[in-house]
Short mmCIF file of C-alpha atoms in Angstrom, two decimals:
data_model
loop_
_atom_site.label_atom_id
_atom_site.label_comp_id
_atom_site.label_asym_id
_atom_site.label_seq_id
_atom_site.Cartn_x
_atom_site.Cartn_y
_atom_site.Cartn_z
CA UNK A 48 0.00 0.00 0.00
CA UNK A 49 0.82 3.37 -0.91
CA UNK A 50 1.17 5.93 1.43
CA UNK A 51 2.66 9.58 2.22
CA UNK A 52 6.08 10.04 3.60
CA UNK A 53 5.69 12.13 7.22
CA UNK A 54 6.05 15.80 5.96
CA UNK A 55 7.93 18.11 7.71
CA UNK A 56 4.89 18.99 9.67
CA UNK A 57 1.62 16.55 9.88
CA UNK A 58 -1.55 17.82 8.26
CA UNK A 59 -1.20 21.37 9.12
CA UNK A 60 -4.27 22.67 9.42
CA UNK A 61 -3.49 26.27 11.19
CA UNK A 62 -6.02 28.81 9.80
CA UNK A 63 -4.38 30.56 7.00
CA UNK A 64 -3.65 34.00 6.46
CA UNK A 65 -6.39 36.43 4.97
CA UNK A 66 -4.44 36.62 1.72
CA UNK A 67 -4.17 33.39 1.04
CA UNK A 68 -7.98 32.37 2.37
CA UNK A 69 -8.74 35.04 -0.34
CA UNK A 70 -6.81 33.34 -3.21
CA UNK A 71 -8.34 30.19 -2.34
CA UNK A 72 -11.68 31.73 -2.24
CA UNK A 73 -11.04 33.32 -5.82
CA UNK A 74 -9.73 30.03 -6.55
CA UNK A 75 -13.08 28.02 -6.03
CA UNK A 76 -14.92 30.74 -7.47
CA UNK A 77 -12.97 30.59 -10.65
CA UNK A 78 -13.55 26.63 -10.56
CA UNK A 79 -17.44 27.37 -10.45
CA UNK A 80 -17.19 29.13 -13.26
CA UNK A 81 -15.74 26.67 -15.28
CA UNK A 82 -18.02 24.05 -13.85
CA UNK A 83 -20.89 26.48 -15.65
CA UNK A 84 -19.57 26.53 -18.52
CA UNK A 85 -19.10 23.09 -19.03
CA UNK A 86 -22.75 22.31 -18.15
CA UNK A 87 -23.95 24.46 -21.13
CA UNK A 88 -20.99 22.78 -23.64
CA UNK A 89 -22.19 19.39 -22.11
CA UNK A 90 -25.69 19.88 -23.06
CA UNK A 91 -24.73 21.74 -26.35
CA UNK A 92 -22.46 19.23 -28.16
CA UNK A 93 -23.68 15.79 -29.35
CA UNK A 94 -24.68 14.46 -32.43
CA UNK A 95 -26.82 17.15 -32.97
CA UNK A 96 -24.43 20.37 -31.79
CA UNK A 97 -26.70 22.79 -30.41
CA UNK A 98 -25.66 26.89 -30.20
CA UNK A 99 -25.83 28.94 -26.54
CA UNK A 100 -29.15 30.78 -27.87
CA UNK A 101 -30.32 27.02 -29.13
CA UNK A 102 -29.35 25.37 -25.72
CA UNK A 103 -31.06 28.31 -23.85
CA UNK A 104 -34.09 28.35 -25.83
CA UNK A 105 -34.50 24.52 -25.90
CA UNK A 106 -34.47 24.34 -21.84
CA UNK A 107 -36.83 27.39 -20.91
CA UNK A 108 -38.87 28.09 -24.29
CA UNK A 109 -38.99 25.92 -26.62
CA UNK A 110 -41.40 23.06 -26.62
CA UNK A 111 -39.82 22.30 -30.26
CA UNK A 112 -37.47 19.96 -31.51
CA UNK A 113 -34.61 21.94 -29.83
CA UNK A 114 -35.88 21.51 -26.91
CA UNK A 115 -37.23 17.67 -26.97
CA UNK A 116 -33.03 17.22 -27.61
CA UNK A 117 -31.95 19.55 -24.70
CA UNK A 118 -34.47 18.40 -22.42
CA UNK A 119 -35.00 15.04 -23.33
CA UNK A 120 -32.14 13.81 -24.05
CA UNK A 121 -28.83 15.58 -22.68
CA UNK A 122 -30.06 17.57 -19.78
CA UNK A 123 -30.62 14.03 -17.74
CA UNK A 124 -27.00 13.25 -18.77
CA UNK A 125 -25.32 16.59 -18.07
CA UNK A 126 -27.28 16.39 -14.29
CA UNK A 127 -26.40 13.17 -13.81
CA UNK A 128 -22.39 13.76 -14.67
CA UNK A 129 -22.82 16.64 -12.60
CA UNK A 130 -24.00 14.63 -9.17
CA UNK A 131 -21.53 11.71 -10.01
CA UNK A 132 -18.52 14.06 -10.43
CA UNK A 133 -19.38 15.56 -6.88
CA UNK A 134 -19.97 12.14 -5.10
CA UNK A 135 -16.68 10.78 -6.46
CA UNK A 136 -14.76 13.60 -5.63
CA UNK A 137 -16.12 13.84 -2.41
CA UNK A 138 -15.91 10.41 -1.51
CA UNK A 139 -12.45 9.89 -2.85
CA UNK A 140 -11.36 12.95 -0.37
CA UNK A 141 -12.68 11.34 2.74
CA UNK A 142 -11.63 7.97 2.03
CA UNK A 143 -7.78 9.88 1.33
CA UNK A 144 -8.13 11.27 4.95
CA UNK A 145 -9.58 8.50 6.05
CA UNK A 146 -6.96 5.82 5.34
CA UNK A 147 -4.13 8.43 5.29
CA UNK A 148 -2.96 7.57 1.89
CA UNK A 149 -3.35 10.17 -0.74
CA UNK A 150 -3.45 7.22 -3.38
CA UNK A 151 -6.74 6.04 -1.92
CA UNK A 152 -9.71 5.82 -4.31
CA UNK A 153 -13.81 4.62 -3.04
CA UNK A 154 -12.77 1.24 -4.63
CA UNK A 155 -10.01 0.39 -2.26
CA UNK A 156 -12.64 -0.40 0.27
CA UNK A 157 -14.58 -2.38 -2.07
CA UNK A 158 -17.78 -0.12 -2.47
CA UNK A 159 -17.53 0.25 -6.79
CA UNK A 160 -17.04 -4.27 -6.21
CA UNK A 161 -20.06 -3.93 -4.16
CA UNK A 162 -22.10 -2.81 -5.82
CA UNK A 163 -20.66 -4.47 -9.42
CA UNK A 164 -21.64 -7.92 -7.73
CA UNK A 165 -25.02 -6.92 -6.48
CA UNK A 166 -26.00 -5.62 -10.32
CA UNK A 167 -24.48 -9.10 -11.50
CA UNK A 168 -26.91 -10.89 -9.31
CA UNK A 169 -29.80 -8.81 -10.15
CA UNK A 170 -29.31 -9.70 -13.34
CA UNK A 171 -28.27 -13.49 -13.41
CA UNK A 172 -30.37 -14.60 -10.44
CA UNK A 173 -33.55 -11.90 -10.27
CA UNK A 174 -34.12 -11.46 -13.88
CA UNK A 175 -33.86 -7.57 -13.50
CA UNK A 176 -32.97 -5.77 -17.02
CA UNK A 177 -33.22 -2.04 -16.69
CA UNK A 178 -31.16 0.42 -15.18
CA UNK A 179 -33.69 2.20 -12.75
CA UNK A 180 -34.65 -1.50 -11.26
CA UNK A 181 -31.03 -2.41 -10.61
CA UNK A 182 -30.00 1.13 -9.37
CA UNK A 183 -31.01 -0.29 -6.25
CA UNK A 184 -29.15 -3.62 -5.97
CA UNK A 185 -25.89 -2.02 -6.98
CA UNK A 186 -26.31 0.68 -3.72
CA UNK A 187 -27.49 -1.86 -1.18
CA UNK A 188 -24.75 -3.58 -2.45
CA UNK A 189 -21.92 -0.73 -2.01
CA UNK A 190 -24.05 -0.41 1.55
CA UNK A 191 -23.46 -3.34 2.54
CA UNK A 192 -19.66 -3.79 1.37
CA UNK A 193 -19.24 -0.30 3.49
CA UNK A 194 -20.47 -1.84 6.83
CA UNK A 195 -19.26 -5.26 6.31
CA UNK A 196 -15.59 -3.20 5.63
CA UNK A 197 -16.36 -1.62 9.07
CA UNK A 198 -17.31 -4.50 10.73
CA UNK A 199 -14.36 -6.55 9.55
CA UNK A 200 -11.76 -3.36 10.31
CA UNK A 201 -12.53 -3.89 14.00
CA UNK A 202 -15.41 -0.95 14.37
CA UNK A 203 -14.13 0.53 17.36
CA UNK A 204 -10.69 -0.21 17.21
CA UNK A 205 -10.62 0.22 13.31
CA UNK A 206 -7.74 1.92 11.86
CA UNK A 207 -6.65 3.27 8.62
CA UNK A 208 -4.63 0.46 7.94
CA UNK A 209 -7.22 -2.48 8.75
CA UNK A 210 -10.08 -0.63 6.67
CA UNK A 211 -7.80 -0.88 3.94
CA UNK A 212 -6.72 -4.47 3.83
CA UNK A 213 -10.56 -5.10 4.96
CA UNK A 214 -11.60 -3.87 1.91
CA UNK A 215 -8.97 -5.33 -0.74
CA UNK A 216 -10.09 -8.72 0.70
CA UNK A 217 -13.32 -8.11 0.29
CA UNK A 218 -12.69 -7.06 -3.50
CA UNK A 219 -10.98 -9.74 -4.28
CA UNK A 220 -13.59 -11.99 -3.04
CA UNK A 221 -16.03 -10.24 -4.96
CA UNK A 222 -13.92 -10.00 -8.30
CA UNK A 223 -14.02 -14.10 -8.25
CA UNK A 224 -17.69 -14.48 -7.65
CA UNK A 225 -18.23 -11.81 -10.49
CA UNK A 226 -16.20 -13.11 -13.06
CA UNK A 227 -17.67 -16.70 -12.24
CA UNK A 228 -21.73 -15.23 -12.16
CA UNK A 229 -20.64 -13.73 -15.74
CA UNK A 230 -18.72 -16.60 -17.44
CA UNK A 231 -21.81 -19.04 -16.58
CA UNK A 232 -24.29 -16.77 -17.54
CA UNK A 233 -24.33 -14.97 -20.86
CA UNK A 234 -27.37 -12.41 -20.04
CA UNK A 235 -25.17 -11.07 -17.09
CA UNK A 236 -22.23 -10.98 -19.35
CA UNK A 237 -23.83 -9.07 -21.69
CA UNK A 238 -25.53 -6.68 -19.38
CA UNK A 239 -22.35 -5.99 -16.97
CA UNK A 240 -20.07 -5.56 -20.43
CA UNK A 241 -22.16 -2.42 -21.03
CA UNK A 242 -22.55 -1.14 -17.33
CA UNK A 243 -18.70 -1.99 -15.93
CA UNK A 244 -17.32 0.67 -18.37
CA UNK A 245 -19.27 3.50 -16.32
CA UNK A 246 -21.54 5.40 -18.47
CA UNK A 247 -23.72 8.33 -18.60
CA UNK A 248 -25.69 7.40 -21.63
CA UNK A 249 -28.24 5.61 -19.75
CA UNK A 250 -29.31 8.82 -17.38
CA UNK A 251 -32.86 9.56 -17.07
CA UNK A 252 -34.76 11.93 -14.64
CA UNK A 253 -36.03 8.86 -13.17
CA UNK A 254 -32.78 7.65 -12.15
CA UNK A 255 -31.79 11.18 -10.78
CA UNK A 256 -34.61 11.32 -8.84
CA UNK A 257 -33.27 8.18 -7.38
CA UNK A 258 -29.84 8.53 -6.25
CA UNK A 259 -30.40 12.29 -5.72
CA UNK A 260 -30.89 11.90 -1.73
CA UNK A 261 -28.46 10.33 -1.24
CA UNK A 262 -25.59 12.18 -2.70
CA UNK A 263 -27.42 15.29 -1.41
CA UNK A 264 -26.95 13.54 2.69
CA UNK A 265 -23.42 12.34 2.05
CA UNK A 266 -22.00 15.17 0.71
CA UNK A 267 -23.66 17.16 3.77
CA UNK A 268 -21.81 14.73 5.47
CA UNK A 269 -18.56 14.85 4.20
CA UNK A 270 -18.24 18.15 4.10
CA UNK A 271 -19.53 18.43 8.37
CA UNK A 272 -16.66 15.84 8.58
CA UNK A 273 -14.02 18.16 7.29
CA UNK A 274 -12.54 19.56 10.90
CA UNK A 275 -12.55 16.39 12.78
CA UNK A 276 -10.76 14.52 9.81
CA UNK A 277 -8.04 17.51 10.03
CA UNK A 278 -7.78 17.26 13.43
CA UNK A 279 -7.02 13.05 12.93
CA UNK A 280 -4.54 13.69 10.40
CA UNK A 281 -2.16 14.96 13.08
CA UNK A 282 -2.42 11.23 14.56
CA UNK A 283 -4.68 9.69 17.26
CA UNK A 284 -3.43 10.85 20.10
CA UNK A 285 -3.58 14.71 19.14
CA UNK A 286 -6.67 14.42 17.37
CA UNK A 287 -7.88 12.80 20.58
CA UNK A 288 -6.11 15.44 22.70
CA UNK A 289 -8.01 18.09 20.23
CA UNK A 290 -11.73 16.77 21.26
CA UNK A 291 -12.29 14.63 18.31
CA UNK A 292 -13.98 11.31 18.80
CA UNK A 293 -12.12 8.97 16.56
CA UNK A 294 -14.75 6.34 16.63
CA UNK A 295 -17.95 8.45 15.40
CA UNK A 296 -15.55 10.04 13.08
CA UNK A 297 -14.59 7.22 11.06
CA UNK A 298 -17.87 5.37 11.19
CA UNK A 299 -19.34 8.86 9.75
CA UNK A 300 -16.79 9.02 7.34
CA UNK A 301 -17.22 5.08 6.11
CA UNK A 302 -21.20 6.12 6.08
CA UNK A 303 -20.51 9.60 3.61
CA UNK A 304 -18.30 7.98 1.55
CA UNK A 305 -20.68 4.68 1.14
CA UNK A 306 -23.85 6.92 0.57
CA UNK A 307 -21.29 8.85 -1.95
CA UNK A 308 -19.67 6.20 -3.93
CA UNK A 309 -22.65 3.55 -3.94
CA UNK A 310 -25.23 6.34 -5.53
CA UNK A 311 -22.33 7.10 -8.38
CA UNK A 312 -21.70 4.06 -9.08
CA UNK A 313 -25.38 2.58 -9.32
CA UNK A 314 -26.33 5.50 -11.58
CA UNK A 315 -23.48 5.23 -13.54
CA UNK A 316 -21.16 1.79 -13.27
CA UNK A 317 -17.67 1.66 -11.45
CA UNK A 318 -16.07 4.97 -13.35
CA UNK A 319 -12.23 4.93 -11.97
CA UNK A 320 -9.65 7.47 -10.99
CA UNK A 321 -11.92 10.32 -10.47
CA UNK A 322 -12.15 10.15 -6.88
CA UNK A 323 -8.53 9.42 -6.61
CA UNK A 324 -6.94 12.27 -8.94
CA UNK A 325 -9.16 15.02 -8.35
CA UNK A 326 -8.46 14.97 -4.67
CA UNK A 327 -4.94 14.86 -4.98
CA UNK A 328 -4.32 17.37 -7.66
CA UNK A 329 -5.92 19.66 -5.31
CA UNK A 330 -3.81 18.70 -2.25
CA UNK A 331 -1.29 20.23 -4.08
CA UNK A 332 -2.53 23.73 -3.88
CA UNK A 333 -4.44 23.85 -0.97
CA UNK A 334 -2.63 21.92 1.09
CA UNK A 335 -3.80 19.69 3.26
CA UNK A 336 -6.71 21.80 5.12
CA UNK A 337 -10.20 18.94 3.87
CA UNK A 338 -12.10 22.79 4.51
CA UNK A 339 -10.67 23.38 1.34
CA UNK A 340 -9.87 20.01 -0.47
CA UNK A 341 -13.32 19.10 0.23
CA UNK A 342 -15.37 22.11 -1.57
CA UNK A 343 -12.34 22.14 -4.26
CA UNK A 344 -13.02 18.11 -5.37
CA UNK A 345 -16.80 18.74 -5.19
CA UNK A 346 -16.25 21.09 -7.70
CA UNK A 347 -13.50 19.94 -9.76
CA UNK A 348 -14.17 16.17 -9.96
CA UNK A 349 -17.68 16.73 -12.48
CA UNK A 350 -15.38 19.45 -14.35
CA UNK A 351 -13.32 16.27 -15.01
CA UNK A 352 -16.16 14.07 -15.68
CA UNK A 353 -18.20 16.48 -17.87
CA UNK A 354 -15.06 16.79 -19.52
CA UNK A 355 -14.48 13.40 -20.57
CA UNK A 356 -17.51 12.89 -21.29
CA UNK A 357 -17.71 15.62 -24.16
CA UNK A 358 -13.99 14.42 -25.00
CA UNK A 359 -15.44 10.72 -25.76
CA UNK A 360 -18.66 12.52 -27.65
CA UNK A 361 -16.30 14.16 -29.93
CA UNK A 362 -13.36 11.83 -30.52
CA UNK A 363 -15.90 8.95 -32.35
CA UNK A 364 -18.35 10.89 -33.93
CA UNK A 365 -21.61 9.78 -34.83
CA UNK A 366 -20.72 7.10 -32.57
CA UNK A 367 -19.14 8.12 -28.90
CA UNK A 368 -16.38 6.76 -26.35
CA UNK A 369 -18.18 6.08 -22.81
CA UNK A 370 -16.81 8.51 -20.20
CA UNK A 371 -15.56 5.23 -17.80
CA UNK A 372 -13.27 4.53 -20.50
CA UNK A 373 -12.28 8.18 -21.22
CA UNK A 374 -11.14 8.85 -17.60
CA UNK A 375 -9.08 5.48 -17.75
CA UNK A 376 -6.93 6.60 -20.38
CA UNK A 377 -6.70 10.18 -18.71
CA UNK A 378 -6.60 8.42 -15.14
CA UNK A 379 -3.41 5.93 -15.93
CA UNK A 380 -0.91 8.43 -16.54
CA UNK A 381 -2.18 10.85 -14.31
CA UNK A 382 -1.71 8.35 -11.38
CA UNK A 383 1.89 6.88 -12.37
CA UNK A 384 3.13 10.42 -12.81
CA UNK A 385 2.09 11.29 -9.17
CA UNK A 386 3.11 7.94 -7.52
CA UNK A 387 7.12 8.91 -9.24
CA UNK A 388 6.47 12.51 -8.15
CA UNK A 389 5.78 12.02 -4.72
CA UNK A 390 8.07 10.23 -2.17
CA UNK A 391 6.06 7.13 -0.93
CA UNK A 392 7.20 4.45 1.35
CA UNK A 393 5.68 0.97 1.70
CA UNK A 394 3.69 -0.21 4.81
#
């Protein structure tokens, strides 16, 4: 396992000065911008592209063919990128501080296998086809990997390190009963082919309305969670010393970053390296306060995923590139280039 060397000083998370709370503030500001921007190109561009006046007239005027494409047909996908890109980002952030390695992603405790094994048995054992009746297996399934994780990491006397091999047993587990459910069973095969490579294409209101609670609770969560996960970064004892209660916070953290990851990935499939890069890209310029890290990957992690998604929407026209496969290729570079940059020892 991958994890930090000790910087000089351990998770310093002093209150900064004015000046620089003020570029940070500009900082996230100028990230929300961007994020707005590429709502409207994510709606606009398709097979169809669509200009600013079409894109504005098709979601508040027109009843017309413009706007049965906007509406009906990329607004869905644009909201749904948008809620995945903030659950993965926020997940992926509490899961770094959580386990204390900045490599961490939600599937290193086993949530994204979770809930890929509950779809698989949906489909192979309970005969269930579309995407809005196994939305629901694939987060009880991520639910139930997150507490089992828990359970298994000791629960009270859980640490970062036992959460983490917890969960990369319980992956591997998984892996081996999904790739045997799938090699038996063409149907499941064929159906978890499609929905492993993480994809927006599917997204309906329907399914929006669906998973919408539940990213709206857990990033509530995570982001309540950002001061006592600071304060734990220091190490138990002075997080202890600083009034934080280790055990609520981690179980808290474990619950946000289940409700997080499991919604994502039932709307969407297993999309990787979002919640890992985002996170750590912007470690590097905010250091490593999670009052800033937090609203920073909340807003740059569906930049990323919009993104990619227009990226695979372009590169194969008429036909597209699904965004899971998109942020792989982006994603594998990315993450070798930071594991040479940064000085990591093994456990």
């Amino acid at each position: 396992m991958l994890v930090d060397s000790p910087p000089e000083q351990r998770a310093d998370t002093a209150a900064a000065p004015p000046n620089r709370r003020a570029i940070r503030a500009v900082g996230l500001l100028g990230a929300v911008v961007v994020l707005l921007l590429l709502l409207v190109v994510s709606i606009a561009i398709g097979a169809k592209p669509l200009s600013v006046d079409q894109v504005w007239h098709g979601l508040f005027d027109d009843t017309g063919t413009f706007g049965d494409v906007v509406v009906g047909e990329r607004l869905a996908r644009t909201l749904l990128g948008l809620l995945a890109g903030v659950a993965l980002g926020l997940s992926g952030a509490v899961l770094q501080a959580l386990t204390r390695n900045p490599l961490a992603d939600p599937g290193l405790l086993g949530i994204n296998m979770g809930a890929s094994a509950a779809v698989v048995t949906a489909v192979s054992f309970l005969g269930v086809t579309s995407l809005t009746g196994y939305v629901w297996f694939a987060f009880l399934g991520a639910a139930a990997v997150g507490v089992l994780v828990y359970v298994l990491g000791g629960t009270r006397s859980a640490t970062p390190v036992r959460l983490a091999l917890a969960g990369t047993a319980i992956s591997a587990a998984l892996y081996g009963y999904l790739q045997a459910v799938m090699i038996m069973d063409n149907a499941a095969l064929g159906k978890m082919r499609f929905w492993t490579v993480g994809s927006l294409v599917s997204a309906d209101m329907s399914t929006i309305r669906q998973v919408l609670p539940f990213i709206a609770v857990g990033s509530v969560l995570a982001l309540a969670l950002a001061r006592p996960l600071n304060a734990m970064a220091m190490g138990d004892d002075t997080a202890r010393a600083l009034g934080a209660n280790l055990n609520r916070t981690r179980a808290l953290s474990m619950v946000a970053a289940t409700l997080l990851c499991g919604a994502a990935t039932a709307a969407c499939g297993p999309i990787v390296f979002v919640g890992l890069m985002v996170p750590h890209v912007v470690r590097s310029f905010t250091g490593p306060d999670l009052r800033w890290i937090l609203p920073f990957s909340a807003v740059l992690s569906p930049v990323l995923l919009l993104g990619a998604d227009v990226v695979g929407r372009l590169v194969a026209r008429p036909a597209e590139v699904q965004v899971g496969i998109v942020t792989a290729i982006i994603g594998g570079p990315v993450f070798i280039y930071l594991v040479r940059r940064r000085k990591v020892t093994q456990l």
